[in-house]
Tab-separated table of C-alpha atoms in Angstrom:
chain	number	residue	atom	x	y	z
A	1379	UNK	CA	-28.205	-34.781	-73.752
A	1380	UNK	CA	-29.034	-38.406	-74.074
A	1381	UNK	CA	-31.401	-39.601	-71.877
A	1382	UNK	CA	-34.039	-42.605	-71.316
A	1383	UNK	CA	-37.226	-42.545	-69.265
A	1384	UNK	CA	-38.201	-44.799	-67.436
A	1385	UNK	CA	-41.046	-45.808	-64.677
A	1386	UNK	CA	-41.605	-48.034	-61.574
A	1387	UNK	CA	-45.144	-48.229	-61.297
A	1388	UNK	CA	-45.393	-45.349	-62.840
A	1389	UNK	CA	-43.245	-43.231	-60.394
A	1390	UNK	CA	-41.361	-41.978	-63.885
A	1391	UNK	CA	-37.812	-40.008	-63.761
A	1392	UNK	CA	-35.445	-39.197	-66.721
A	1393	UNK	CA	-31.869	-41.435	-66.732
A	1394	UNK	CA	-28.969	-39.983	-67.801
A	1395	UNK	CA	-26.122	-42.168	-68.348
A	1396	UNK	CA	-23.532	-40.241	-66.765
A	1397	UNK	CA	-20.632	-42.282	-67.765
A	1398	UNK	CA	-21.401	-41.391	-71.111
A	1399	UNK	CA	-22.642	-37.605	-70.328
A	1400	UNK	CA	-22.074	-34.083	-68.808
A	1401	UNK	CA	-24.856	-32.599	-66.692
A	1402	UNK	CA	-23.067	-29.424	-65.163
A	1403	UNK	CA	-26.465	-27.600	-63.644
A	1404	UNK	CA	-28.546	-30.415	-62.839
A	1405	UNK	CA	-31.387	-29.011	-60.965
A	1406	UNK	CA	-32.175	-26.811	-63.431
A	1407	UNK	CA	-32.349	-29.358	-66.162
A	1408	UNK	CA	-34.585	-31.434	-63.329
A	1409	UNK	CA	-37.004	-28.686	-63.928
A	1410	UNK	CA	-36.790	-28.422	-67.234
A	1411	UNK	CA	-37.283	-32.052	-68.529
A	1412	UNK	CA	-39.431	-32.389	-65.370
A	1413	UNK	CA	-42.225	-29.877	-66.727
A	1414	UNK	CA	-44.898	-32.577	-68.587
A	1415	UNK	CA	-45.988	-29.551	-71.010
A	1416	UNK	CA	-42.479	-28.442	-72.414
A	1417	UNK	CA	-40.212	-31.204	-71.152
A	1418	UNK	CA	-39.851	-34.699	-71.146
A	1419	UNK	CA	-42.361	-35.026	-68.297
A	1420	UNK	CA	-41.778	-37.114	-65.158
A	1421	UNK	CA	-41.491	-36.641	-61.531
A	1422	UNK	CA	-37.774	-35.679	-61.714
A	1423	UNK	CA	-34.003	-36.582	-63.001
A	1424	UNK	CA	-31.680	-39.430	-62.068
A	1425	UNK	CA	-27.968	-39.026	-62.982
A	1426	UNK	CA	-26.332	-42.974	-62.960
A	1427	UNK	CA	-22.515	-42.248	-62.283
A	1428	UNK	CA	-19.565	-44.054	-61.138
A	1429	UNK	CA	-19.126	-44.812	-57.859
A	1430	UNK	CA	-15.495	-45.636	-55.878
A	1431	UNK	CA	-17.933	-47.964	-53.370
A	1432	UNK	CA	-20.301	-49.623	-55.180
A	1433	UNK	CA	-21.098	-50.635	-58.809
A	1434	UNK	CA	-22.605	-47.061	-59.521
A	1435	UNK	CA	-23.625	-44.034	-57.740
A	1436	UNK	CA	-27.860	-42.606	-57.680
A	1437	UNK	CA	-27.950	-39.025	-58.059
A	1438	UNK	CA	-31.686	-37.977	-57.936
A	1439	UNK	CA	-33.498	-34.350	-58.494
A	1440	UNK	CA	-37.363	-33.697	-57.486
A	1441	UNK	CA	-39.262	-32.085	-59.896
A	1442	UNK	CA	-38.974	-29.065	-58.745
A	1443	UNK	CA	-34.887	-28.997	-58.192
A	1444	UNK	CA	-34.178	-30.076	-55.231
A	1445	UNK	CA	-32.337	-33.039	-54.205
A	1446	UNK	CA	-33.154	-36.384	-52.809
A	1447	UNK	CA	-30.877	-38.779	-50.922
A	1448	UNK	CA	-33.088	-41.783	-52.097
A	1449	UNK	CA	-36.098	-43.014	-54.776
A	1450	UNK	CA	-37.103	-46.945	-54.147
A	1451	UNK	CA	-39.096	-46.837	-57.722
A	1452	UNK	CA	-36.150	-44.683	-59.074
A	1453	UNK	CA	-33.536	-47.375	-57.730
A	1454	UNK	CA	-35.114	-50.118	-59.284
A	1455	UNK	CA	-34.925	-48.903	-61.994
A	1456	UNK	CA	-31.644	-47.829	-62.551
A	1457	UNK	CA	-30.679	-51.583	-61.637
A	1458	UNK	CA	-32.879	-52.048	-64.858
A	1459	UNK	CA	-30.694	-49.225	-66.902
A	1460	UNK	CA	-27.312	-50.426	-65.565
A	1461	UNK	CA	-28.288	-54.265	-67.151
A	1462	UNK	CA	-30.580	-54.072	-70.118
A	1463	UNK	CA	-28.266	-51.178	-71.548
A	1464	UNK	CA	-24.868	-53.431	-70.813
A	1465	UNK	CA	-23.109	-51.762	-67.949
A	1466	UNK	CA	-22.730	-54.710	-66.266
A	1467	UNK	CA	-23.599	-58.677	-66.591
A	1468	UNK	CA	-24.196	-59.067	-62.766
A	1469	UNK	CA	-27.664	-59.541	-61.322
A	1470	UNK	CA	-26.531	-58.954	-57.961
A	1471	UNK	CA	-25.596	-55.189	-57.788
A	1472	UNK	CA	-24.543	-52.537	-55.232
A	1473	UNK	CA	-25.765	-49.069	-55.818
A	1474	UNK	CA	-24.264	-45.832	-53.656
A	1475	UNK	CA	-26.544	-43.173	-52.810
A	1476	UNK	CA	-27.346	-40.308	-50.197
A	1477	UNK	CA	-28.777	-42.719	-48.201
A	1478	UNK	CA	-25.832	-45.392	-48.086
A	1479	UNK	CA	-25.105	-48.296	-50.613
A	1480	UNK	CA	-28.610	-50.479	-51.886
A	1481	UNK	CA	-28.152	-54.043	-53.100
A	1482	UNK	CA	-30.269	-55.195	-55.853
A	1483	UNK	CA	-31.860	-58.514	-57.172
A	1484	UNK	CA	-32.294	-58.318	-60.827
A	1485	UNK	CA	-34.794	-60.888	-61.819
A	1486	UNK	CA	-34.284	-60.836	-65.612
A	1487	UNK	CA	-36.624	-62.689	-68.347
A	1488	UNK	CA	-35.589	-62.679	-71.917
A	1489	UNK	CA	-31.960	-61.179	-71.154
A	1490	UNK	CA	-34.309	-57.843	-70.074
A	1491	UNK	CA	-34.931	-57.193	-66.173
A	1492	UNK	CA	-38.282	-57.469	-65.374
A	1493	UNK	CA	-38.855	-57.162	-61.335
A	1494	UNK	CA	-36.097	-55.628	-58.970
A	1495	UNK	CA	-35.746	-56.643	-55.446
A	1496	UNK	CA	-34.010	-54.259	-53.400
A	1497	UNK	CA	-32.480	-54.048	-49.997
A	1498	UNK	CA	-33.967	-51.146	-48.890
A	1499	UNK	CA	-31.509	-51.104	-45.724
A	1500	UNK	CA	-32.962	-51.096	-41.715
A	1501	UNK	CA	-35.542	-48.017	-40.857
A	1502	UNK	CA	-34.685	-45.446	-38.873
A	1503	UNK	CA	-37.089	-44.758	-36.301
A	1504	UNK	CA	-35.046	-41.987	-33.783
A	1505	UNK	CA	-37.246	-38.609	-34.431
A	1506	UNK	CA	-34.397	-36.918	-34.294
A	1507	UNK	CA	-31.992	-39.063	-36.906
A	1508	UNK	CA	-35.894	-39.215	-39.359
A	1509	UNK	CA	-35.883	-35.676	-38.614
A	1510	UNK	CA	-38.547	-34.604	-37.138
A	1511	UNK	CA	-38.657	-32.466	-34.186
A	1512	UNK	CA	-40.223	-34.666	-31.374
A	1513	UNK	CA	-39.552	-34.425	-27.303
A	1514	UNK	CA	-40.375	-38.396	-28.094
A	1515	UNK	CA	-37.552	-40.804	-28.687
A	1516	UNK	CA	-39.593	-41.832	-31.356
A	1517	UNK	CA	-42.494	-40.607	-33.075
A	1518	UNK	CA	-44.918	-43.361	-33.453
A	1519	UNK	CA	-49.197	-42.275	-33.559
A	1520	UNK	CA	-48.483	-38.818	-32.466
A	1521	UNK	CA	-50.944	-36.110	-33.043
A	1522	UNK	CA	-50.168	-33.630	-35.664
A	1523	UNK	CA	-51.980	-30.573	-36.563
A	1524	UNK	CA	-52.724	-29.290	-40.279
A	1525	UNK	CA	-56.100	-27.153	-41.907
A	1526	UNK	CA	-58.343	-27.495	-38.288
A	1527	UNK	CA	-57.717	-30.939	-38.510
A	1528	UNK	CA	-55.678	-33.800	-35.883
A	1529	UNK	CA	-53.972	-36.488	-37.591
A	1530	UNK	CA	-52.149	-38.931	-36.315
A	1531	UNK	CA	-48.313	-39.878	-37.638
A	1532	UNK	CA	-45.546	-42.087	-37.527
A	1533	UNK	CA	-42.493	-41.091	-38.322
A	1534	UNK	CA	-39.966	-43.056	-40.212
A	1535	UNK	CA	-36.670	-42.928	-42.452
A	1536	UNK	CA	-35.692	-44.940	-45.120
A	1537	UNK	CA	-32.864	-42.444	-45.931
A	1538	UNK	CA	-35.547	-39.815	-46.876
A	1539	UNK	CA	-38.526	-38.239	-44.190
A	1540	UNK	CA	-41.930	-40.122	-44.421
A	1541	UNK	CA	-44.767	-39.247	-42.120
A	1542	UNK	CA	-47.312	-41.961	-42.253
A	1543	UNK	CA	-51.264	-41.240	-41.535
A	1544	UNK	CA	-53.488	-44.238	-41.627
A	1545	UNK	CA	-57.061	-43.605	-43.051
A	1546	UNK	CA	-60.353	-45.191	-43.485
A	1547	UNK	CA	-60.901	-44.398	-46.967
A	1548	UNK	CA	-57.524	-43.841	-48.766
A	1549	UNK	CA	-58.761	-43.564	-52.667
A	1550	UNK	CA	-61.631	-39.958	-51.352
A	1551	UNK	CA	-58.904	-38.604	-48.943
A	1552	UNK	CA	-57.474	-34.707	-49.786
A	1553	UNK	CA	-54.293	-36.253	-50.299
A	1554	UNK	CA	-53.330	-32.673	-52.415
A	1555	UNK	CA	-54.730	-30.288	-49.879
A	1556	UNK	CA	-53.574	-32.080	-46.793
A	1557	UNK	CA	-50.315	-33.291	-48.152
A	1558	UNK	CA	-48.974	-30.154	-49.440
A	1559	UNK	CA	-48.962	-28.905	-45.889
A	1560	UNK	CA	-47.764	-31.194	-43.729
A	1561	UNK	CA	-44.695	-31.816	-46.008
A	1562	UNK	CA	-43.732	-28.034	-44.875
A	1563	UNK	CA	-45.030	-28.894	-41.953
A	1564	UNK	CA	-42.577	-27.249	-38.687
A	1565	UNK	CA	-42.146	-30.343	-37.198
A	1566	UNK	CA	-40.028	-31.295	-40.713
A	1567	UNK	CA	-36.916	-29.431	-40.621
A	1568	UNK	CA	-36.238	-31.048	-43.958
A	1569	UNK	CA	-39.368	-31.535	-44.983
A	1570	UNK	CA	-41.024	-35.072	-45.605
A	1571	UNK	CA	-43.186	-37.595	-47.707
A	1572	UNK	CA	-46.871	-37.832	-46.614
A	1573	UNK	CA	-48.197	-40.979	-47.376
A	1574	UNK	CA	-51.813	-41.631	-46.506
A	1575	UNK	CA	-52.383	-45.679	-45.889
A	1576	UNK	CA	-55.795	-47.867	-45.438
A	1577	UNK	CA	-55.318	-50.841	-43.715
A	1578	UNK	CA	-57.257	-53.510	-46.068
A	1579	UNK	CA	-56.510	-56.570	-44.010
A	1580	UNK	CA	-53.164	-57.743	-41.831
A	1581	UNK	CA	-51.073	-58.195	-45.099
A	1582	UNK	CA	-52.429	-56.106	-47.640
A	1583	UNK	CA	-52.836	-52.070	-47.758
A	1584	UNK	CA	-54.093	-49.016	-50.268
A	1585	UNK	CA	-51.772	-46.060	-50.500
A	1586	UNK	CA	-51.307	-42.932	-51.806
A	1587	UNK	CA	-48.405	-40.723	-51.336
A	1588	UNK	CA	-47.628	-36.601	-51.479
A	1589	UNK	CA	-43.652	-36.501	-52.617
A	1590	UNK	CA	-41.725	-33.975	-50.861
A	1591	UNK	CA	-40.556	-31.701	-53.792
A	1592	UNK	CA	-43.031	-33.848	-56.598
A	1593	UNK	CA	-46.235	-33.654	-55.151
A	1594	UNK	CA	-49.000	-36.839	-55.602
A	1595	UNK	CA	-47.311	-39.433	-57.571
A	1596	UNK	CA	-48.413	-42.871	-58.491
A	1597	UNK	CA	-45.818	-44.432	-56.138
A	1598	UNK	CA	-43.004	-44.087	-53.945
A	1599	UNK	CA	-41.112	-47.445	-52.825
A	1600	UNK	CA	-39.271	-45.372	-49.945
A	1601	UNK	CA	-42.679	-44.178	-48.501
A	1602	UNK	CA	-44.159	-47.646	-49.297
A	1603	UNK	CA	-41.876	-49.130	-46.807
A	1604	UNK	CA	-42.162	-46.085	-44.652
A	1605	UNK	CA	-45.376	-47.563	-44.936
A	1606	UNK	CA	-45.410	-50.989	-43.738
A	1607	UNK	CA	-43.296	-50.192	-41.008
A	1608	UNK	CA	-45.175	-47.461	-39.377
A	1609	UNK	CA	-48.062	-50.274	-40.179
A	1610	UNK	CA	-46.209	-52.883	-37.771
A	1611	UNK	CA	-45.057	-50.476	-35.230
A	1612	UNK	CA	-48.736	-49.532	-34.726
A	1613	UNK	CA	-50.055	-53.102	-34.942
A	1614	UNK	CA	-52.102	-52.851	-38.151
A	1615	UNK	CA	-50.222	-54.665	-40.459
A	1616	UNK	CA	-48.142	-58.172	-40.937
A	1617	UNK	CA	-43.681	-57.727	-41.653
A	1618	UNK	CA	-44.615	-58.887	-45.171
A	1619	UNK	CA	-47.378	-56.558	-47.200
A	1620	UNK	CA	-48.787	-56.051	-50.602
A	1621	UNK	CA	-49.636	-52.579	-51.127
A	1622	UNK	CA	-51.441	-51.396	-53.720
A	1623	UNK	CA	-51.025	-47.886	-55.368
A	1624	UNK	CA	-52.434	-45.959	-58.089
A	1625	UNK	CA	-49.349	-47.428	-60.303
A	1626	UNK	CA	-49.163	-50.573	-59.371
A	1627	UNK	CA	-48.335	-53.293	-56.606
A	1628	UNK	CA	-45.248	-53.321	-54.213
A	1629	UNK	CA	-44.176	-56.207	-52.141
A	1630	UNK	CA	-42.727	-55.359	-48.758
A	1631	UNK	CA	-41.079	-57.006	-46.050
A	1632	UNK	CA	-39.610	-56.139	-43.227
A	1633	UNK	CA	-37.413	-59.274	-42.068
A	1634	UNK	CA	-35.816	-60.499	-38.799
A	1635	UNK	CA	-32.681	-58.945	-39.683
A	1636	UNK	CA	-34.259	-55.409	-39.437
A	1637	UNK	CA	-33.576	-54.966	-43.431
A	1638	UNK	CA	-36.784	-53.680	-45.173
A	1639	UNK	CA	-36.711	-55.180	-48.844
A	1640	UNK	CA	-39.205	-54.162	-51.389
A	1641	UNK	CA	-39.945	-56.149	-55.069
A	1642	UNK	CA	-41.350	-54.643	-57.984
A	1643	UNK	CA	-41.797	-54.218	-61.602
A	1644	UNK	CA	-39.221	-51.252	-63.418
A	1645	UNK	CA	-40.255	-50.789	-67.163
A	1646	UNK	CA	-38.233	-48.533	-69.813
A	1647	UNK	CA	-40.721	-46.035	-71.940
A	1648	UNK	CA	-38.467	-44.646	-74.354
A	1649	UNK	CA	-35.021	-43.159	-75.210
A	1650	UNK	CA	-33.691	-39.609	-76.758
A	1651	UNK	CA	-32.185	-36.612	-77.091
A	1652	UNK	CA	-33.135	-33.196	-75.636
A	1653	UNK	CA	-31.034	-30.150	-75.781
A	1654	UNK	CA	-30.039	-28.887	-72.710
């Protein structure tokens, strides 16, 4: 199987050009090229295939198998794959997915594409549509329960389940201990991204995330919108935010038109061949 990874502030998955390929048991071969010891290494597999909607269709495996309906870092870059490796000349380009069709800015420099805006799409704030089981219409700052300790959560969709905690100090938080159990958590029929936010000033935030299915990672531009929204809805931060995480920078902003869009950097590491 050819394949090429690639990373989005360092949020890195293995592309498979499925035009070009046959992937018959694809979450086991998520595992496998997943594992950073005997694999490939990365945070999961992304199968680029044709699509009857849009340009192509985003088919995306967690590390440990399962499937995703969406990956913000993992969309971008795929808009990167699609251009640098010649499917198509457009810049402007519609990609299907689990969570409905994303349209992509590709901001290329020396014929390569070097930042990706997407349209991430409008939020989905219904706690029963994110899911999570609520007897609130929505579930904005509501206390949740996890290892003796109260936090408090917003709920929101971007296609996948985030719960968002706001914190004081982001970078000495138990992001592994507390993460790993509220992404079982009950009230997560589905399960969900935890991402744990600190609120630097109106427009800028820290933020680190626990990946349903991946664990920590060094981004997630789902859960960084997840993010900002659950930041305006509780009045801590501005519709347009830098965030930094521990890969990189994400630009988000939530415009007037209810669309969250996000911009950021999608970088190829390398290219081969693994049997499968």
């Amino acid at each position: 199987m050819k394949f090429t990874k690639m990373q989005g502030l360092g949020n890195d998955y293995v592309y498979v050009n499925c035009l070009e390929e046959v992937v018959e048991n694809p979450k086991e071969i998520a595992i496998k090229v997943s594992d950073r010891h005997f694999g490939i290494g990365s945070d999961g597999l992304i199968l680029i295939k044709p699509s009857d909607k849009a340009d192509f269709f985003m088919e995306m495996y967690n590390a440990d198998g399962s499937q995703s309906e969406m990956c913000g870092n993992g969309i971008r870059c795929v808009g990167k794959y699609v251009y640098d490796f010649g499917l198509t000349k457009k810049t402007e380009v519609a990609i299907d997915t689990l969570a409905g069709i994303k349209y992509l800015t590709l901001h290329v420099k020396d014929n390569k594409v070097e930042t990706v805006t997407v349209d991430m799409g409008c939020p989905i704030l219904e706690a029963k549509e994110i899911p999570v089981l609520s007897q609130e219409e929505q579930f904005i700052n509501q206390p949740v329960q996890a290892l003796g300790q109260v936090y408090n959560m917003t709920g929101v969709s971007m296609g996948n389940p985030h719960g968002v905690i706001f914190v004081e100090n982001v970078k000495d938080f138990p992001v592994h201990e507390v993460g790993k159990v509220l992404e079982v958590h009950e009230i997560f029929p589905r399960r969900a991204n935890i991402e744990f936010v600190e609120v630097l000033n109106k427009t800028t935030a820290n933020m680190r995330v626990w990946e349903r299915g991946s664990g920590e990672t060094l981004a997630c531009g789902t859960g960084t919108c997840a993010s900002v929204v659950a930041g305006v809805l509780n009045g801590l931060l501005e519709r347009k935010t830098l965030v930094h995480l521990l890969g990189g920078d994400l630009l988000i902003e939530w415009k007037e038109d209810n669309h969250v869009y996000m911009t950021g950097a999608a970088t190829t590491v390398f290219t081969g061949e693994i049997e499968i």
